[in-house]
mmCIF file of C-alpha atoms in Angstrom:
data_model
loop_
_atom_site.group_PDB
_atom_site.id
_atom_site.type_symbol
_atom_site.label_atom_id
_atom_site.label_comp_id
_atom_site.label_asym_id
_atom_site.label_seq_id
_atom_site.Cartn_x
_atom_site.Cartn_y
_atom_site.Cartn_z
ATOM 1 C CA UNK A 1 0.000 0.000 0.000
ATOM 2 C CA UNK A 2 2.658 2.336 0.706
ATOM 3 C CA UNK A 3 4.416 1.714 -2.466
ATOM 4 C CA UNK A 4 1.033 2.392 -4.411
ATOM 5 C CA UNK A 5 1.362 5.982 -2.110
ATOM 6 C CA UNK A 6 4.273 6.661 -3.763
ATOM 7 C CA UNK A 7 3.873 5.816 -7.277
ATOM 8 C CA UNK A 8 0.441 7.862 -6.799
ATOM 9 C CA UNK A 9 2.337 11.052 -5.518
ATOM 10 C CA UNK A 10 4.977 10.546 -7.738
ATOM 11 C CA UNK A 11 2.453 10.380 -11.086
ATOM 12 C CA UNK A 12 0.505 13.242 -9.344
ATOM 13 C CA UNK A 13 3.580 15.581 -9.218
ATOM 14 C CA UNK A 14 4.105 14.869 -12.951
ATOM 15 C CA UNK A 15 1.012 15.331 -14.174
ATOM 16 C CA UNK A 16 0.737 18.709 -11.929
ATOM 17 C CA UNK A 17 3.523 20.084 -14.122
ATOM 18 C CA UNK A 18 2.787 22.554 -16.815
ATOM 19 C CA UNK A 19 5.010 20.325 -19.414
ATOM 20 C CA UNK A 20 2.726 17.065 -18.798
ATOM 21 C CA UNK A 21 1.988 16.367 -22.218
ATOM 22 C CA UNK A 22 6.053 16.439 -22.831
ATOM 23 C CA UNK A 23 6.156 13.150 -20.680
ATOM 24 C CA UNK A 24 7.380 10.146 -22.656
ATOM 25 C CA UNK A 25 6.888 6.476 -21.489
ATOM 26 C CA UNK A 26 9.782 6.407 -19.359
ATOM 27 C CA UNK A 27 9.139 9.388 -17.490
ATOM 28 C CA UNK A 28 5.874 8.014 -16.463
ATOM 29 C CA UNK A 29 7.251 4.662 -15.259
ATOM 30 C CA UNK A 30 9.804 5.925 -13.038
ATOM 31 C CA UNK A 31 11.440 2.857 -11.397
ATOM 32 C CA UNK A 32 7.608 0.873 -12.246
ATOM 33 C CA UNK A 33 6.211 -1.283 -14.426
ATOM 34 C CA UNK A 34 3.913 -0.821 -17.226
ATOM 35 C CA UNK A 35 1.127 -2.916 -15.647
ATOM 36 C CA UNK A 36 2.206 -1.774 -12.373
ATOM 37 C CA UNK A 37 1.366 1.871 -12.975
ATOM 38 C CA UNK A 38 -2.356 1.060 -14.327
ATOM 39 C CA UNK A 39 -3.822 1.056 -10.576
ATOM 40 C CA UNK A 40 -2.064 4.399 -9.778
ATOM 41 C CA UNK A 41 -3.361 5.868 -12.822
ATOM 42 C CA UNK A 42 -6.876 4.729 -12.341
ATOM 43 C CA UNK A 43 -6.861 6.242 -8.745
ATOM 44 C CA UNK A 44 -6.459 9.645 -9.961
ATOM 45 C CA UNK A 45 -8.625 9.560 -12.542
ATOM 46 C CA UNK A 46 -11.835 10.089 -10.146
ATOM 47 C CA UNK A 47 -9.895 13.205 -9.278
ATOM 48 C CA UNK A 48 -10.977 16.061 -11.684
ATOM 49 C CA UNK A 49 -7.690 18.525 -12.048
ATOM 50 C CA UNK A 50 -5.819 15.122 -13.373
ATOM 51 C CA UNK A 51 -8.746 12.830 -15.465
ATOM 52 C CA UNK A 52 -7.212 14.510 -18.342
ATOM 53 C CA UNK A 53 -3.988 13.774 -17.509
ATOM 54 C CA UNK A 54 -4.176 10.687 -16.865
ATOM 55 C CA UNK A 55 -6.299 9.382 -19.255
ATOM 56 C CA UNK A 56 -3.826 10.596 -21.673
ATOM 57 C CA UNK A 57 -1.200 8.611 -19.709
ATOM 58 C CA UNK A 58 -3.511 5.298 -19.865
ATOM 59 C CA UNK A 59 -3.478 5.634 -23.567
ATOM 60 C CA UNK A 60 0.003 5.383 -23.761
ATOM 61 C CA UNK A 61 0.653 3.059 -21.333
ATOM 62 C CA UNK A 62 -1.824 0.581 -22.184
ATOM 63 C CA UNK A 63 -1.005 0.979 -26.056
ATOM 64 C CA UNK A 64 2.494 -0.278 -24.544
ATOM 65 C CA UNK A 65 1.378 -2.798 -22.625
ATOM 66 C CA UNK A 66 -0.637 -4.461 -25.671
ATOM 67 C CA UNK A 67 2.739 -4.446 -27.614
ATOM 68 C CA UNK A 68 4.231 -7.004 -25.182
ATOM 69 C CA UNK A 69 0.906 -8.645 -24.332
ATOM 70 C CA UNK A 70 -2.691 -8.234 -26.055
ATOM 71 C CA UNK A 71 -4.357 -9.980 -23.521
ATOM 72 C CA UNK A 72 -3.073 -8.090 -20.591
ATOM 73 C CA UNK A 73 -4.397 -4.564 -22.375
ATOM 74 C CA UNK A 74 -7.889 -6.738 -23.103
ATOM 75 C CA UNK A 75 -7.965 -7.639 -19.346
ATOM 76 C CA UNK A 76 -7.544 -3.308 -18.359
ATOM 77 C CA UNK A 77 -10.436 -2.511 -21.539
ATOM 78 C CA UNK A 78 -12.644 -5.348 -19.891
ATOM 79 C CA UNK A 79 -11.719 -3.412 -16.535
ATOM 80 C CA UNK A 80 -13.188 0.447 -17.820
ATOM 81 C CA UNK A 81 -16.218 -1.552 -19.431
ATOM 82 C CA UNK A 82 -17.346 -3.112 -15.888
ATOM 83 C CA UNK A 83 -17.053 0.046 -14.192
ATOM 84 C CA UNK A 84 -19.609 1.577 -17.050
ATOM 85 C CA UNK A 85 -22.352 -1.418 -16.873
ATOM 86 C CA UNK A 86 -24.898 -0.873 -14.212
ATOM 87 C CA UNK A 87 -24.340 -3.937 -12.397
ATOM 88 C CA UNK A 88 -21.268 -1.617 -11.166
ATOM 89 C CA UNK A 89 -22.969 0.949 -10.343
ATOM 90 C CA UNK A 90 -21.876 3.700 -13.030
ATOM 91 C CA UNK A 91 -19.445 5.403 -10.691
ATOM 92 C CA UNK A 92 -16.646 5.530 -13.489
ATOM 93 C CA UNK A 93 -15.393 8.700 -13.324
ATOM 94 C CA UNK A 94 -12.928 9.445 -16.223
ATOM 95 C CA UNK A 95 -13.287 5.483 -17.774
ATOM 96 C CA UNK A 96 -14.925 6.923 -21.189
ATOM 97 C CA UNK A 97 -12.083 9.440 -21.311
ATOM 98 C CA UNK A 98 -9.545 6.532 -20.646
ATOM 99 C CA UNK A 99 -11.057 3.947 -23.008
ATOM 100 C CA UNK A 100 -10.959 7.317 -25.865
ATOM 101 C CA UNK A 101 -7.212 7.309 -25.566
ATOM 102 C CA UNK A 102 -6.374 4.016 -25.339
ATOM 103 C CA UNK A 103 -8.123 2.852 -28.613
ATOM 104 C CA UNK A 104 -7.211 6.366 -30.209
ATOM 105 C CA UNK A 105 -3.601 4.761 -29.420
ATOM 106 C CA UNK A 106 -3.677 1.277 -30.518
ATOM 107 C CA UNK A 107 -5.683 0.501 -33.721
ATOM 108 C CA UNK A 108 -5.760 -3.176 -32.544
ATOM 109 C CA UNK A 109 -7.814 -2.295 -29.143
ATOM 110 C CA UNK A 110 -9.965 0.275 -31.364
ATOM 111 C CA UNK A 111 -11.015 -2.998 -34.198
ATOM 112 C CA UNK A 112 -11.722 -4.678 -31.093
ATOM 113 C CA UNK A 113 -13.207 -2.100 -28.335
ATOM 114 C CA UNK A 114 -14.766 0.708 -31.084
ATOM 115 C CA UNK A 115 -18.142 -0.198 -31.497
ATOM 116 C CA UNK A 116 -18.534 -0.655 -27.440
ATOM 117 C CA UNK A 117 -17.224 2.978 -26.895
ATOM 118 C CA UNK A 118 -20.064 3.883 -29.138
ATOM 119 C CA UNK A 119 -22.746 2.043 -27.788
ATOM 120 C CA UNK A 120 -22.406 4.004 -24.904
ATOM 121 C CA UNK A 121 -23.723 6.988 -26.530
ATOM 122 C CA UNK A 122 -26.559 4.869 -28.667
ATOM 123 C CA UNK A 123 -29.591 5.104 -26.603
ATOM 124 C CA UNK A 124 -31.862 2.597 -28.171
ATOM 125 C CA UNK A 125 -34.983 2.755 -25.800
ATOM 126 C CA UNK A 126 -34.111 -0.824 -25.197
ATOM 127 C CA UNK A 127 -31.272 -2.928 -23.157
ATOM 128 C CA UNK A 128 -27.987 -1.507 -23.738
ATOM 129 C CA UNK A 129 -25.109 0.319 -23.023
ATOM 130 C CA UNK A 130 -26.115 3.637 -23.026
ATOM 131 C CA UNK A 131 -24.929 5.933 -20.166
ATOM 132 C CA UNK A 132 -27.921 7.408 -18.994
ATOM 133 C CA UNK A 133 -25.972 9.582 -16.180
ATOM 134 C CA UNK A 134 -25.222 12.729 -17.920
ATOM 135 C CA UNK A 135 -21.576 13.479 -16.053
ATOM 136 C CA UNK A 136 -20.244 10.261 -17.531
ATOM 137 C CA UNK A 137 -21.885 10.461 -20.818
ATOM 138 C CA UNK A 138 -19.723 13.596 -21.704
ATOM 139 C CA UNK A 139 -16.737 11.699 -21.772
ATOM 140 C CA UNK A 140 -18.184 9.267 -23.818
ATOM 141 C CA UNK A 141 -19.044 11.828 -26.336
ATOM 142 C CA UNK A 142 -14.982 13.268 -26.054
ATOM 143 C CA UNK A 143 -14.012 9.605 -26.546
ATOM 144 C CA UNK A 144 -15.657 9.072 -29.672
ATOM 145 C CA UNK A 145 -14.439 12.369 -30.858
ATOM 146 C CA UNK A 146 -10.693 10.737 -30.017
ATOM 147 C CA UNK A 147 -11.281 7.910 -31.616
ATOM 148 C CA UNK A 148 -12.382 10.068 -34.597
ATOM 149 C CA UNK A 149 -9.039 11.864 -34.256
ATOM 150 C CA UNK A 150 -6.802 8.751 -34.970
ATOM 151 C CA UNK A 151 -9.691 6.721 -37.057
ATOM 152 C CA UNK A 152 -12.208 8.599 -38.941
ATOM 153 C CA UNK A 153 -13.313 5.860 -40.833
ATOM 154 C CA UNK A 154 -14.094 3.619 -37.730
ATOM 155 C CA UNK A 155 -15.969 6.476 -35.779
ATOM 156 C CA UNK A 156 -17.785 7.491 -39.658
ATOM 157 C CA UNK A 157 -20.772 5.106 -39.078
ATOM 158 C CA UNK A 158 -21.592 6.754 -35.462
ATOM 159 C CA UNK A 159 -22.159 10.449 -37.082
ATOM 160 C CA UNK A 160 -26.167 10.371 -36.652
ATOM 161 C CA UNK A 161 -25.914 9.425 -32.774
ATOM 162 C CA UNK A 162 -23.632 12.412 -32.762
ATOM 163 C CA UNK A 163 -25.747 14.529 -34.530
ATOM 164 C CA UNK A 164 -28.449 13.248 -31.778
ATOM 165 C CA UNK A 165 -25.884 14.549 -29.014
ATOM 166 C CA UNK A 166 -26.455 17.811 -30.304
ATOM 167 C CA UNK A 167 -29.726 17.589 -28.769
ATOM 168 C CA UNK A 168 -28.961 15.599 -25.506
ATOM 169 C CA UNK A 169 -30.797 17.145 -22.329
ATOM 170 C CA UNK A 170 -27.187 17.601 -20.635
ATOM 171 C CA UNK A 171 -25.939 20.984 -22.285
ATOM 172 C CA UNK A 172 -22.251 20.155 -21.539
ATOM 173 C CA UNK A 173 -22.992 16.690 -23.083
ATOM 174 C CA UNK A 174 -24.291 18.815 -26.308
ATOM 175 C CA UNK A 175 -21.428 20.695 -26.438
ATOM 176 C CA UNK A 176 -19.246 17.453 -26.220
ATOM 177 C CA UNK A 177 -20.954 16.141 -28.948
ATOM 178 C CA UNK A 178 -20.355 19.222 -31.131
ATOM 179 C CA UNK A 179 -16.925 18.732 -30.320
ATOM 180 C CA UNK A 180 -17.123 15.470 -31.748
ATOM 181 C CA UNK A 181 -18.675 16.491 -34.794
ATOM 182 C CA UNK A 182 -16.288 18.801 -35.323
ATOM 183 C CA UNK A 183 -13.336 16.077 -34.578
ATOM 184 C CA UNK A 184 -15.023 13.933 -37.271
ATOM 185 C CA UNK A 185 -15.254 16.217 -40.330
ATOM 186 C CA UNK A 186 -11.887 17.465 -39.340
ATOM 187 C CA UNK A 187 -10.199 14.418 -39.596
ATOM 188 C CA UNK A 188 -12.248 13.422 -42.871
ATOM 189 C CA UNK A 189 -11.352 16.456 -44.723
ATOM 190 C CA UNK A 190 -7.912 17.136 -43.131
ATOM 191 C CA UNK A 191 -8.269 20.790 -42.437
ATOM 192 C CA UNK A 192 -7.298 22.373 -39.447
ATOM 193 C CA UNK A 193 -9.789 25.650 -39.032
ATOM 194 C CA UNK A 194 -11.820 24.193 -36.274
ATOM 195 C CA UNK A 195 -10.779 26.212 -32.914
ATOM 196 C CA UNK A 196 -11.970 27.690 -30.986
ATOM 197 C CA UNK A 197 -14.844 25.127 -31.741
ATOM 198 C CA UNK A 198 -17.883 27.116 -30.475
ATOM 199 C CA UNK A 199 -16.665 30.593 -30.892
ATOM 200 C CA UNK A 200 -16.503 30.353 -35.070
ATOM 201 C CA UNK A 201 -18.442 27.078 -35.232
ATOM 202 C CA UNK A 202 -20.496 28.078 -38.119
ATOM 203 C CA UNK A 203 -18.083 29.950 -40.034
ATOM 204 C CA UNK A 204 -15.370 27.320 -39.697
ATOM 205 C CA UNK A 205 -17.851 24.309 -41.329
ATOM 206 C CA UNK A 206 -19.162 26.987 -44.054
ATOM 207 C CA UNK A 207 -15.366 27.658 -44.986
ATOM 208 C CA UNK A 208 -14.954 23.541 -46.024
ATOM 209 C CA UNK A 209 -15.886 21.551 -48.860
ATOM 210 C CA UNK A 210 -18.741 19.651 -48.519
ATOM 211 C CA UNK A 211 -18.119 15.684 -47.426
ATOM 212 C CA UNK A 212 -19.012 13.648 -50.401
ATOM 213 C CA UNK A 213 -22.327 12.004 -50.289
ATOM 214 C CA UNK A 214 -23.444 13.834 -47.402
ATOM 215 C CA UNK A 215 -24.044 17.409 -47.757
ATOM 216 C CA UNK A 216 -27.315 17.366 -46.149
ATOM 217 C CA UNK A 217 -26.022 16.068 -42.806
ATOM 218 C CA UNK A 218 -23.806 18.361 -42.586
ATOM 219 C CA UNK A 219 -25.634 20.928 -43.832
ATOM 220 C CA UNK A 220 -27.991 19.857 -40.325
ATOM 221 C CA UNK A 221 -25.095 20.236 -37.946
ATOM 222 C CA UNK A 222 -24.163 23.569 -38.990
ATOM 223 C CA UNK A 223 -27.618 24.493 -38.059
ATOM 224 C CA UNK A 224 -27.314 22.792 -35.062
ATOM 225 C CA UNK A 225 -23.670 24.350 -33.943
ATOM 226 C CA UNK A 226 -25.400 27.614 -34.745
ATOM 227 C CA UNK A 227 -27.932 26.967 -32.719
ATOM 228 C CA UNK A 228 -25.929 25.313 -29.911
ATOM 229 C CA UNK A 229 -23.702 28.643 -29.974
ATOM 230 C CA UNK A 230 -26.886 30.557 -28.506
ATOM 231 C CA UNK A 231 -26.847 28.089 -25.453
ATOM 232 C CA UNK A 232 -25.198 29.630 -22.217
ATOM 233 C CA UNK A 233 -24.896 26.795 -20.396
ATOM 234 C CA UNK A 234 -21.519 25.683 -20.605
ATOM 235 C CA UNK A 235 -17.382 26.643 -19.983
ATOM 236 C CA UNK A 236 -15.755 23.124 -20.276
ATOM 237 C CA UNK A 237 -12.140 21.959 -20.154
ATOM 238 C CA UNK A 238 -11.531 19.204 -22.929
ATOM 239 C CA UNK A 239 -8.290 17.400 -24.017
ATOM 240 C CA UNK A 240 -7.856 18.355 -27.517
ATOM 241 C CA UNK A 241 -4.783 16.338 -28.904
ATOM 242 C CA UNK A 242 -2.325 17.216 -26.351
ATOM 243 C CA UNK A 243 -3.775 20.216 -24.130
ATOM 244 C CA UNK A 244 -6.522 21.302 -22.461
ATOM 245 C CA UNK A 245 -8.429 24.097 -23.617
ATOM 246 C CA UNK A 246 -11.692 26.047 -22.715
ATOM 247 C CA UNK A 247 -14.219 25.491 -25.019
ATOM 248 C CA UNK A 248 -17.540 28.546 -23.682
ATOM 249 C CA UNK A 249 -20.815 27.855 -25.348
ATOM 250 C CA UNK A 250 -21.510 31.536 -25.244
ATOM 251 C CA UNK A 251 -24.908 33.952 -26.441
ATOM 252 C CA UNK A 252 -24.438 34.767 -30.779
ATOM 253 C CA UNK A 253 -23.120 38.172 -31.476
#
């Protein structure tokens, strides 16, 4: 117990530091192991100035640990899935964030793990996985939008339950699903005039081609970010590739 102290002080301490996202693989180990520093990780996660950090962290080290041994990283995916189910109670704080950057990491995981990360924001009406408590849907919604970073084409099929996002009760929820939207047609069309996401939302999507084949949906979102950018409701902090920024749903000009 006291070594699991340490190695949680020690990882707090780094990810405290305004260089975090400079860490490499090593520098997160210390003197540990890679499956030795998956517990310490987890622990902070439920804490909110380091779920960022240390979900990024996760990614890396679990994309590691599947290099060496694919069943081991199966064993810590099977791990953030429990603690989503309700049988567990839904008390995962920072697990959708995790899972995000761990398949966003390892393409292997994502063929494997993708289409559970987005059942978690498919709300049939039925039985399924569909995270009805708002707090932990958000980071569902960011996940998706990592995974749509690294792997547009996986995350492509998922657009309409983001589109649905856009009109989830939760307004930070809708504004994580914008950002996912965003993500998505970013990575599909390569450009790179998407921040601040809610502050030129409209403008930035009017500025791009169309998407081939599916003008019209897009064509809906913009409507729906420029609707969204009336809503006051939200100031988030989101990872966006290697920082976190403030994203402010704020009142049109």
């Amino acid at each position: 117990m006291a070594r699991f102290r340490q190695e949680k002080d020690r990882i707090a301490r780094l990810l405290a530091r305004g260089d975090w996202s400079g860490s490499t693989l090593v520098d997160i180990l210390g003197s540990g192991t890679l499956q030795g520093i998956v517990a310490p990780l987890f622990s902070l996660l439920s804490r909110p100035e380091f779920r960022w950090q240390a979900a990024w962290c996760l990614g890396k080290v679990v994309c590691a640990i599947a290099k060496n041994n694919m069943e081991e990283a199966r064993i810590i995916l099977r791990r953030i899935t429990w603690s989503l189910n309700e049988e567990s109670g839904n008390l995962g704080w920072g697990m959708p964030e995790s899972m995000g950057c761990i398949l966003a990491e390892c393409p292997p995981l994502a063929k494997e793990y993708g289409h559970i990360l987005v059942s978690y924001i498919h709300d049939t009406g039925h039985e399924d996985n569909y995270i009805d408590y708002a707090p932990l849907r958000r980071g569902a919604y960011w996940a998706v939008a990592r995974l749509a970073a690294a792997d547009p084409l996986r995350v492509r099929a998922s657009l309409p339950l983001l589109l649905a996002g856009l009109s989830d009760t939760d307004p930070p929820c809708r504004l994580f699903a914008a950002f996912a939207c965003v993500t998505l047609r970013k990575s599909i069309l390569g450009s790179t005039n998407y921040l601040p996401l809610m502050a030129q939302a409209s403008a930035s999507l009017s500025i791009c081609e169309e998407f081939a084949g599916e003008q019209a949906v897009w064509q809906q979102i913009d409507t729906l970010l420029t609707a969204l950018a009336q809503d006051t409701a939200a100031n988030i902090d989101l990872l966006d590739g290697d920082a976190i920024c403030s994203y402010a749903v704020s009142p049109a000009n």
